[in-house]
PDB file of C-alpha atoms in Angstrom:
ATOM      1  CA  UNK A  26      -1.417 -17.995  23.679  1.00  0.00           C
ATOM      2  CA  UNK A  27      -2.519 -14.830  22.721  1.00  0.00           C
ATOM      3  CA  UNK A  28      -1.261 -12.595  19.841  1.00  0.00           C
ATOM      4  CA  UNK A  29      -2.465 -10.360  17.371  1.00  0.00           C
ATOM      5  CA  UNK A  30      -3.618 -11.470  13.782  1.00  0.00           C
ATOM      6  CA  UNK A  31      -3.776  -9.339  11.106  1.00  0.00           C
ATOM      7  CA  UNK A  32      -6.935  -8.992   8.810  1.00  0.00           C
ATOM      8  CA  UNK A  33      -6.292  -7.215   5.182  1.00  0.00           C
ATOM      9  CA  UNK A  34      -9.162  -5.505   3.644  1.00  0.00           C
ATOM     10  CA  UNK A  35      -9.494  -4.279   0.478  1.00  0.00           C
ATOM     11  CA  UNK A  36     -11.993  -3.055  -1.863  1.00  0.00           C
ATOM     12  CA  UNK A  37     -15.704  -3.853  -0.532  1.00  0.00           C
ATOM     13  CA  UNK A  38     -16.971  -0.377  -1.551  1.00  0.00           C
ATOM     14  CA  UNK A  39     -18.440   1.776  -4.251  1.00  0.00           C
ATOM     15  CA  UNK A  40     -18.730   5.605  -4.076  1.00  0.00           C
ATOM     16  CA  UNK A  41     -22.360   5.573  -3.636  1.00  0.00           C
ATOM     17  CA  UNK A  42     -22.042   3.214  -0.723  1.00  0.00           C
ATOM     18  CA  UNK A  43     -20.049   2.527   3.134  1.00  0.00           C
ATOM     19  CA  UNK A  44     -16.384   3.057   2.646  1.00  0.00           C
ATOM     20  CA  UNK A  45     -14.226  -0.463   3.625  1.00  0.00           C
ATOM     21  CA  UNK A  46     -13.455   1.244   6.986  1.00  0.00           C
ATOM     22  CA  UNK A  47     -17.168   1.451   8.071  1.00  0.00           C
ATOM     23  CA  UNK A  48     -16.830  -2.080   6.862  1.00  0.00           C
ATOM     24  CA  UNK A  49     -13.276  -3.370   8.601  1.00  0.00           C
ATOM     25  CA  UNK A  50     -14.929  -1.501  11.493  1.00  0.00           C
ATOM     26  CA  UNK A  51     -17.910  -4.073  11.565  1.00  0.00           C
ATOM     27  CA  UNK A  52     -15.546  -6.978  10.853  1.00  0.00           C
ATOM     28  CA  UNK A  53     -13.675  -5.996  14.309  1.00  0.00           C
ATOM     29  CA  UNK A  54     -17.110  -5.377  15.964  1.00  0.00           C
ATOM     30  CA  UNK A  55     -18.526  -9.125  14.675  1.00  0.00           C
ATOM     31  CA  UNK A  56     -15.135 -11.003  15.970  1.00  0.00           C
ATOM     32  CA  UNK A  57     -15.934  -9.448  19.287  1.00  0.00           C
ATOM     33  CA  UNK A  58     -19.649 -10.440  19.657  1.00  0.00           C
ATOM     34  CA  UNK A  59     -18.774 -13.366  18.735  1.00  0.00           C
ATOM     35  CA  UNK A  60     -16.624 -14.128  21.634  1.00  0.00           C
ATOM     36  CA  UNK A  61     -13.376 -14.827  19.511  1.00  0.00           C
ATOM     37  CA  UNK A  62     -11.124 -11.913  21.051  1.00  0.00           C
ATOM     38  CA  UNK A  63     -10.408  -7.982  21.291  1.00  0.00           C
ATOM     39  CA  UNK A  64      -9.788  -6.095  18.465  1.00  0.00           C
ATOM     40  CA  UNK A  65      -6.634  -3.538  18.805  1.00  0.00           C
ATOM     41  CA  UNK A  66      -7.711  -1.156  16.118  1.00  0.00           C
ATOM     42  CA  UNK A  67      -8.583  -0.702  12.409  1.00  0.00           C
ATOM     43  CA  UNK A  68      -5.472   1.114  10.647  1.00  0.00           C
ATOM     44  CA  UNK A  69      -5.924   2.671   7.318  1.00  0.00           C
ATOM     45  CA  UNK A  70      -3.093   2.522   4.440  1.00  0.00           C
ATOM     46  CA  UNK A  71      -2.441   3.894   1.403  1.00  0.00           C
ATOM     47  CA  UNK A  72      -1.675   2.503  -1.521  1.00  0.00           C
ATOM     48  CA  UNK A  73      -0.490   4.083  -5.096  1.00  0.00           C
ATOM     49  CA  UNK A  74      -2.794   5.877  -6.934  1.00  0.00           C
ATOM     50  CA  UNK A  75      -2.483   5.373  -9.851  1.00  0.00           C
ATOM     51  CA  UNK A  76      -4.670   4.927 -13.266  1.00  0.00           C
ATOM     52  CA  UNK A  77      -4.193   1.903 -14.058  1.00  0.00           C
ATOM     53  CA  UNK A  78      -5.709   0.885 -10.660  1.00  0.00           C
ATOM     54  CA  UNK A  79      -9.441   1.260 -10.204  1.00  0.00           C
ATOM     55  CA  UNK A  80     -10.369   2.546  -6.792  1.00  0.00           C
ATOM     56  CA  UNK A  81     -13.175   4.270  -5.024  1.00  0.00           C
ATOM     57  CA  UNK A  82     -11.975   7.171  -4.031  1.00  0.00           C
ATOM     58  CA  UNK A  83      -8.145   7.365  -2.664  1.00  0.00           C
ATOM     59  CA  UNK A  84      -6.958   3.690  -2.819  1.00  0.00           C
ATOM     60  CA  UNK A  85      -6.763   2.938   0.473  1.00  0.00           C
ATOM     61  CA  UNK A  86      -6.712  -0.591   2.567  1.00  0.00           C
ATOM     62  CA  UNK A  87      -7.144  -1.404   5.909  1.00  0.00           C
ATOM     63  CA  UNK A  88      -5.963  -4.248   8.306  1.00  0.00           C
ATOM     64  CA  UNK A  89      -7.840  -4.955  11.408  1.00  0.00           C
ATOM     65  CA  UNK A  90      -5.495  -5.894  14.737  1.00  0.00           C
ATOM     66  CA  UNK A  91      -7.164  -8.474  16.620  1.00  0.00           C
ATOM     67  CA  UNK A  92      -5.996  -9.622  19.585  1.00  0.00           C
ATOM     68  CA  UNK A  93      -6.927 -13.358  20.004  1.00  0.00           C
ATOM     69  CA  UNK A  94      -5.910 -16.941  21.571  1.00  0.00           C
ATOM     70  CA  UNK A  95      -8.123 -18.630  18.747  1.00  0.00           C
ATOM     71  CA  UNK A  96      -6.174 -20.552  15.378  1.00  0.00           C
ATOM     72  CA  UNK A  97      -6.081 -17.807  12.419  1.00  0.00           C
ATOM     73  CA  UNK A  98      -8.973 -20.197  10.303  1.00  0.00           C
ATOM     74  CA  UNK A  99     -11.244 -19.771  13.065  1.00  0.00           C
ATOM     75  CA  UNK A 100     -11.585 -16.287  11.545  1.00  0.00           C
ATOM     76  CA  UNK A 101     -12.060 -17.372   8.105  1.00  0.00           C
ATOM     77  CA  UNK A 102     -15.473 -18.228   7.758  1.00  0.00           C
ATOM     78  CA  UNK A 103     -16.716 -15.656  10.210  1.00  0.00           C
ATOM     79  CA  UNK A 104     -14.744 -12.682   7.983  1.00  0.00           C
ATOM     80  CA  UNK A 105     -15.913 -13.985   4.675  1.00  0.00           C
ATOM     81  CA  UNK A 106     -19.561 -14.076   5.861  1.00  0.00           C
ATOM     82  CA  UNK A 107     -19.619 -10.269   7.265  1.00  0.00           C
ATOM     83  CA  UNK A 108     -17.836  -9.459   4.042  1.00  0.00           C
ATOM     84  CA  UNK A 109     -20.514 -11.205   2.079  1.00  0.00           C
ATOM     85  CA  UNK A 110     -23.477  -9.694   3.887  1.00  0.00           C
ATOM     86  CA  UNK A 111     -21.552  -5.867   3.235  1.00  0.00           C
ATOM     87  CA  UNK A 112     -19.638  -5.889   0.313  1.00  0.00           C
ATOM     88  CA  UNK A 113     -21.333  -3.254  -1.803  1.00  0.00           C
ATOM     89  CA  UNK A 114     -22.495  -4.946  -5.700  1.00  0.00           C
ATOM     90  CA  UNK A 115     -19.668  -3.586  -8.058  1.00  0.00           C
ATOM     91  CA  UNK A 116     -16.888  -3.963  -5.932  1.00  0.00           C
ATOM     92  CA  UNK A 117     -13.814  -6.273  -5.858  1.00  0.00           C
ATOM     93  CA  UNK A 118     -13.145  -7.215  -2.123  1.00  0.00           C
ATOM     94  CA  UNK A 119      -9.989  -9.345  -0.821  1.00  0.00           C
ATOM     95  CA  UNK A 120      -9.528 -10.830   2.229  1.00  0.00           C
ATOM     96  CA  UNK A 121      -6.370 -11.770   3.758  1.00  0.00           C
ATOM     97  CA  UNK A 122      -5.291 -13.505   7.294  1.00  0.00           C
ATOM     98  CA  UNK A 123      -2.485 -13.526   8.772  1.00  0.00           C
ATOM     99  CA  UNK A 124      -0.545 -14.471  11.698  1.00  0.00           C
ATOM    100  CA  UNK A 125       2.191 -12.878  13.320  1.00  0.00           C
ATOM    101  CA  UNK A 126       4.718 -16.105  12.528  1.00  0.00           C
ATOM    102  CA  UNK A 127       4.018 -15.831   9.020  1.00  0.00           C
ATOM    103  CA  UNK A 128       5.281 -12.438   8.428  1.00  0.00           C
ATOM    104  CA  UNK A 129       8.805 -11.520   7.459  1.00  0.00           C
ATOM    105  CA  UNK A 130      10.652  -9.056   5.208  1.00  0.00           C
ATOM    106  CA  UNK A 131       9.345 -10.428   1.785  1.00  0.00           C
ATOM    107  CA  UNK A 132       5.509  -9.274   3.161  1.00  0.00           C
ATOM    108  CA  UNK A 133       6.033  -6.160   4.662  1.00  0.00           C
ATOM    109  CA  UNK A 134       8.530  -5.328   1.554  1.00  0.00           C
ATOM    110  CA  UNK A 135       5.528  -6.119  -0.283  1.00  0.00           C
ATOM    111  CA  UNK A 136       3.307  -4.203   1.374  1.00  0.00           C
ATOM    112  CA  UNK A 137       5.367  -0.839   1.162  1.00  0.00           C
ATOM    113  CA  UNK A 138       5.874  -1.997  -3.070  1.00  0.00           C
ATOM    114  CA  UNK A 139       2.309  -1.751  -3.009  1.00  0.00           C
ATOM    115  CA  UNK A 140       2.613   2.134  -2.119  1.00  0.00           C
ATOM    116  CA  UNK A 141       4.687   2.610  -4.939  1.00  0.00           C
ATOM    117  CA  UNK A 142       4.381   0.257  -7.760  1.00  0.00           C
ATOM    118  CA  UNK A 143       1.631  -1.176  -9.598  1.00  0.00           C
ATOM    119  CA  UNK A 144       0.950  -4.972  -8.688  1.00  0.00           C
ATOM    120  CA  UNK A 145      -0.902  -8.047  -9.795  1.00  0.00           C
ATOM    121  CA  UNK A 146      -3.381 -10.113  -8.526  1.00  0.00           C
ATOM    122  CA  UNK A 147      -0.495 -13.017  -9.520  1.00  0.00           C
ATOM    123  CA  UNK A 148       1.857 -11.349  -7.444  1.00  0.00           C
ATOM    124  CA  UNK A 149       0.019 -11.742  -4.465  1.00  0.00           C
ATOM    125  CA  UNK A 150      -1.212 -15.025  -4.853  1.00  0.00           C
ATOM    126  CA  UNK A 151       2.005 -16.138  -5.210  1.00  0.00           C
ATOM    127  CA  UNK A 152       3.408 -14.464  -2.096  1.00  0.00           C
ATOM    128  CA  UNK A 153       0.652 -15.501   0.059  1.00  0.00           C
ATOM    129  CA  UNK A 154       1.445 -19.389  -0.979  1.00  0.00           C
ATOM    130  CA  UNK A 155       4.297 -18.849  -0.228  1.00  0.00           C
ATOM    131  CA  UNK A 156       4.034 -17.648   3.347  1.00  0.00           C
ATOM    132  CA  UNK A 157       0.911 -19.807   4.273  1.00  0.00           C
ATOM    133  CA  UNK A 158      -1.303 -16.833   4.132  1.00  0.00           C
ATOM    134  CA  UNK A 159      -5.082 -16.980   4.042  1.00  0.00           C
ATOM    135  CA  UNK A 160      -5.692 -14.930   0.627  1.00  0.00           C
ATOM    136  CA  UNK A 161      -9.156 -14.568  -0.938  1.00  0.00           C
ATOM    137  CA  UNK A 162     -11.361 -12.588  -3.134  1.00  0.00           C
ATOM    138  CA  UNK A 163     -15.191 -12.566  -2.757  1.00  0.00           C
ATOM    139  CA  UNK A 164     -16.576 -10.554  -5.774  1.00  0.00           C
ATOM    140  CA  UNK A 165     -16.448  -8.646  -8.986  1.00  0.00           C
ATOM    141  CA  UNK A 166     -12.543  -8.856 -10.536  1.00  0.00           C
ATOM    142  CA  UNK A 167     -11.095 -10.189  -7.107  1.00  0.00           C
ATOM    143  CA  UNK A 168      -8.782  -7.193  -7.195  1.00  0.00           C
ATOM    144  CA  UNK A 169      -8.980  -6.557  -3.527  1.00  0.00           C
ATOM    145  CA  UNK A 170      -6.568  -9.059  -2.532  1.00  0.00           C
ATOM    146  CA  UNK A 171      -3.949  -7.230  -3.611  1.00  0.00           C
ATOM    147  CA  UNK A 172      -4.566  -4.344  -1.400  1.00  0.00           C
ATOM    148  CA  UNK A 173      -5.917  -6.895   1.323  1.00  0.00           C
ATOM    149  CA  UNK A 174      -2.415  -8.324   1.310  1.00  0.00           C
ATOM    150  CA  UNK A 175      -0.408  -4.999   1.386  1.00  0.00           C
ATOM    151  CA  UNK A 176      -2.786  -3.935   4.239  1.00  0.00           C
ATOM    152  CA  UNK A 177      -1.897  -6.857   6.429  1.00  0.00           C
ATOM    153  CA  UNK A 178       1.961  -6.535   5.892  1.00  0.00           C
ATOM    154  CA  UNK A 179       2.192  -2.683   5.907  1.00  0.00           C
ATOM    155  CA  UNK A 180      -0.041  -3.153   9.568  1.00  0.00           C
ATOM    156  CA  UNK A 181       2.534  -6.070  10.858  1.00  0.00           C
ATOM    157  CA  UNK A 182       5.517  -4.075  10.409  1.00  0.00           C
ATOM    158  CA  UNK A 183       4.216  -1.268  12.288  1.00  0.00           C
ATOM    159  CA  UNK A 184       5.274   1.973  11.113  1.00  0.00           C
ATOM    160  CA  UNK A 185       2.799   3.068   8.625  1.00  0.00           C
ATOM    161  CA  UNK A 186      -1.170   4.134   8.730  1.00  0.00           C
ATOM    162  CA  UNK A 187      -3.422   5.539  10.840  1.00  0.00           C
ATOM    163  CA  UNK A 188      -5.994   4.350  13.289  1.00  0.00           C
ATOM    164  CA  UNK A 189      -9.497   4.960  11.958  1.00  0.00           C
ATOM    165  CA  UNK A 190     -11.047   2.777  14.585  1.00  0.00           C
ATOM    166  CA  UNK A 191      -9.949   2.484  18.173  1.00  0.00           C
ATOM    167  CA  UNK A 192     -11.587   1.983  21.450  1.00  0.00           C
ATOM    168  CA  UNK A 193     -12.964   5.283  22.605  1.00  0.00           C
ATOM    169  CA  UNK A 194     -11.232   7.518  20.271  1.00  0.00           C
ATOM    170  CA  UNK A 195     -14.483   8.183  18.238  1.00  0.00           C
ATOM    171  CA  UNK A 196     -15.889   9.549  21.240  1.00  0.00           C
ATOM    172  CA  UNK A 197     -13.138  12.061  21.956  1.00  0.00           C
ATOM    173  CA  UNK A 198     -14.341  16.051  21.301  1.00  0.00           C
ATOM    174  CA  UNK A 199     -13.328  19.211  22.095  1.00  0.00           C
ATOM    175  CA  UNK A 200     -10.988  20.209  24.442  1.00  0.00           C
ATOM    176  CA  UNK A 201      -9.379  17.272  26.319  1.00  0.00           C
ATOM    177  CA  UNK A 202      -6.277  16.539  28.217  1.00  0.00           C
ATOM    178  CA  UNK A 203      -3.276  14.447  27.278  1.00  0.00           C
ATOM    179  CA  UNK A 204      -3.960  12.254  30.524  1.00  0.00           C
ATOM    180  CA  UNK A 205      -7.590  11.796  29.652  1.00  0.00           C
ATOM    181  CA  UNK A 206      -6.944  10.775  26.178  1.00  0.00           C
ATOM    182  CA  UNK A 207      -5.019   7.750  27.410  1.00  0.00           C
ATOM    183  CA  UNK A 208      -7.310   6.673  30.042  1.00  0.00           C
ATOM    184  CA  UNK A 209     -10.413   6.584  27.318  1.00  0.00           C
ATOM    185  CA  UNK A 210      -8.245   4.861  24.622  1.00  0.00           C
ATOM    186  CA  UNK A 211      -6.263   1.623  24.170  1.00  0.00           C
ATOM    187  CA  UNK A 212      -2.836   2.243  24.936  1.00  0.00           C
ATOM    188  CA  UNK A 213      -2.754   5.920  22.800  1.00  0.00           C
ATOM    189  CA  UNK A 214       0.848   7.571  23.187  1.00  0.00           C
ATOM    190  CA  UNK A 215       0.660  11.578  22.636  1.00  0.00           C
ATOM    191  CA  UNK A 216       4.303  12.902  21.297  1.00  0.00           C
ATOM    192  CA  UNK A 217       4.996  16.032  20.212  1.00  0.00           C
ATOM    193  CA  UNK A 218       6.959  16.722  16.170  1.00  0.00           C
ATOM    194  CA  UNK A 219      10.200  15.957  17.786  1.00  0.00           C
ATOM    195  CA  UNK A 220       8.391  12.445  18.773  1.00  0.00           C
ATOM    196  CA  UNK A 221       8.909  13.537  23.011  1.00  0.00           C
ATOM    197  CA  UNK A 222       5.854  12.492  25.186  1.00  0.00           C
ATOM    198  CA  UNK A 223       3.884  15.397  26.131  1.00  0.00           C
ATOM    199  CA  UNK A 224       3.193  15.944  29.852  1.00  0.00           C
ATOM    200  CA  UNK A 225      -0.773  14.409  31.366  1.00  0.00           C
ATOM    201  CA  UNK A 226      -1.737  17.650  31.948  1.00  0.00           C
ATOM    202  CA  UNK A 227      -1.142  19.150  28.045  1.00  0.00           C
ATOM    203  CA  UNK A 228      -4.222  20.294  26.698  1.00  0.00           C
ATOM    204  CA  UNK A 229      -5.105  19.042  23.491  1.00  0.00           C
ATOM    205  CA  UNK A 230      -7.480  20.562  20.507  1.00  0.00           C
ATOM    206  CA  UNK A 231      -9.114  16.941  19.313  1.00  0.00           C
ATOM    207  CA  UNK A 232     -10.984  19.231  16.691  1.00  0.00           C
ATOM    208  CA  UNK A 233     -13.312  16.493  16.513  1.00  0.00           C
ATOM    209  CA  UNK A 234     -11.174  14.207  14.752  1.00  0.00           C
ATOM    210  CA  UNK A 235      -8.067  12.220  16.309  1.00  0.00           C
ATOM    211  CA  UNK A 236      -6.245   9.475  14.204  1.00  0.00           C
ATOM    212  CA  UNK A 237      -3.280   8.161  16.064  1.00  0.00           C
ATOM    213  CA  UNK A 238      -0.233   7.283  13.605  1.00  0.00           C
ATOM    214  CA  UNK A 239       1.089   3.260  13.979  1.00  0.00           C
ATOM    215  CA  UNK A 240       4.432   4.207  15.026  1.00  0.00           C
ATOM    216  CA  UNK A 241       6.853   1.111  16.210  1.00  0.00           C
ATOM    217  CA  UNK A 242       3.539  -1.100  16.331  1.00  0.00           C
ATOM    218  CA  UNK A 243       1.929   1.575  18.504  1.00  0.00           C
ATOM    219  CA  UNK A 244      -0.762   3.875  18.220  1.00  0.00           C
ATOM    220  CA  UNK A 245       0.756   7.845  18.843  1.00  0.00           C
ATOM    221  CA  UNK A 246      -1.151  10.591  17.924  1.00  0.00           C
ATOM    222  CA  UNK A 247       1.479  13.150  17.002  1.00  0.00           C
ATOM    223  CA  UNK A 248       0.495  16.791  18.090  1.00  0.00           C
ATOM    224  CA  UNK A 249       1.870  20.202  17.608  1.00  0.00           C
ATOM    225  CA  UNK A 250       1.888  23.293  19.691  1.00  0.00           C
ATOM    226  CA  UNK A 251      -0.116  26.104  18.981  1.00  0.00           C
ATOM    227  CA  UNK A 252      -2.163  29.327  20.005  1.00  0.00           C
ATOM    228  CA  UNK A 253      -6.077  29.183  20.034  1.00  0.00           C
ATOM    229  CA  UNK A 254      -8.211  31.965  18.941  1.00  0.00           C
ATOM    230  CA  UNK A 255      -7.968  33.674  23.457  1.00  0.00           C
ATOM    231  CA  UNK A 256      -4.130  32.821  22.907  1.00  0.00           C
ATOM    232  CA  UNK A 257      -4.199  29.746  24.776  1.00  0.00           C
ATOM    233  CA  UNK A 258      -1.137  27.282  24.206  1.00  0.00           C
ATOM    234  CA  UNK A 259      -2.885  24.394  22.656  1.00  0.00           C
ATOM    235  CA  UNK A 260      -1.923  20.621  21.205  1.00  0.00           C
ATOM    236  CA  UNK A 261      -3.496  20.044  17.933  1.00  0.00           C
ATOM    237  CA  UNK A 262      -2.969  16.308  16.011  1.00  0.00           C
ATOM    238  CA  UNK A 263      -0.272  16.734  13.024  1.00  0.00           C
ATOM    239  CA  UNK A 264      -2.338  14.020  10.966  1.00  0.00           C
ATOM    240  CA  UNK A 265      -5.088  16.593  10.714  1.00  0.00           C
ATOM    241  CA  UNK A 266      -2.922  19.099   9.305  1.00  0.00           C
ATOM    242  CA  UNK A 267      -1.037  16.342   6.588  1.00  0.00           C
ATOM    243  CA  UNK A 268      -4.971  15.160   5.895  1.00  0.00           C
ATOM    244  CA  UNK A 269      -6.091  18.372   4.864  1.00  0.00           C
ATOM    245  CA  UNK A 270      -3.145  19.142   2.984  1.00  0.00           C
ATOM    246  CA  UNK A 271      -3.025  15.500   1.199  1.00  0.00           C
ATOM    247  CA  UNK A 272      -6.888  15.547   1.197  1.00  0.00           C
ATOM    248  CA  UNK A 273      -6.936  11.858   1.759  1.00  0.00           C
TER     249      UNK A 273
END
């Protein structure tokens, strides 16, 4: 039967290298060539920044969704050996797997701790035994698997992140209409600040860089109306604006 699974990533980069989403990007890409499912999206979280955490740049994880009818350690070896080949030297990359049975309030609470508290490599070991959850680090200080971990529970209770990989959303530019942004995307919901659906025919201003938000387990790209430069009512994304203002 199939389901999602979620993959944790953490930590495979350094800042003169490929960030972990180029990386969780080619993890979803792999799975597919390899005939083992469809992949519903790479979602980025963040974690706490904080200095007693080393991080590349904003301490961020991310969690691939991939949809699959194939046992969770059927993706073990496959992960591990992407991760291998494109971990940058220096780093500290975790893995985690996990399926949708094995998550319940004790992972996703971890997952949002993670965004606010500092945590131990212990502390997610422990967690993952407990659950059944395929934990591992592959490098360096192993530090990864905490972030892998928080990743994979933040993605499975759904309301937190933001897609940076998604079936035809890279390829969206420009102008574009609420309509067409659905049919070139996997399953993309357009709301407005007040979280209402905007109407097909809205006109949206992609400039050049839509991230849906994982709202209720969904991807919805959250827009706001505006005035162009010829006074045009326009849809812009709201996770633009909160990017540029959190500059992460």
């Amino acid at each position: 039967m199939k389901r999602i699974i979620f993959i944790g990533i953490d930590d495979t980069d350094i800042l003169e290298g490929p960030g972990t989403g180029k990386v969780a990007r080619g993890v979803a890409t792999r799975l597919e060539e390899l005939g083992m499912g469809r992949h519903r999206g790479v979602i980025r979280h963040q974690l706490l920044v904080d200095p007693r955490i080393p991080y590349t740049s904003h301490n961020s994880a991310k969690c691939v969704l991939f949809e699959t009818a194939l046992p969770a350690d059927t993706f073990r070896q496959p992960c591990i050996d992407y991760l291998a080949e494109h971990f940058q030297p220096g780093s500290d990359p975790g893995l985690c797997i996990c399926e949708p049975g094995q998550v319940n309030q004790e992972l996703e609470d971890y997952g949002a701790s993670a965004q606010r508290e500092y945590l131990s490599k212990k502390q997610a070991y422990e967690l993952a035994r407990k659950l059944g959850v395929f934990l591992i680090e592959l490098g360096g200080t192993g530090d990864g698997v905490i972030g892998a971990l928080a990743a994979a529970g933040l993605s499975a209770a759904g309301n937190d992140g933001r897609y940076v990989h998604l079936r035809g959303i890279k390829e969206i530019d420009g102008m574009i209409t609420a309509g067409q942004v659905k049919e070139r995307t996997d399953t993309v919901c357009i709301v407005d600040d007040r979280g209402q659906m905007v109407p097909d025919t809205a006109l949206i201003d992609s400039l050049g860089w839509l991230r849906p938000s994982r709202i209720n387990g969904e991807p919805k790209l959250r827009v706001c109306l505006e005035r162009d430069g010829d006074g045009r009512e326009v849809w812009r994304p709201i996770e633009r604006k909160l990017r540029a203002h959190s500059g992460i």
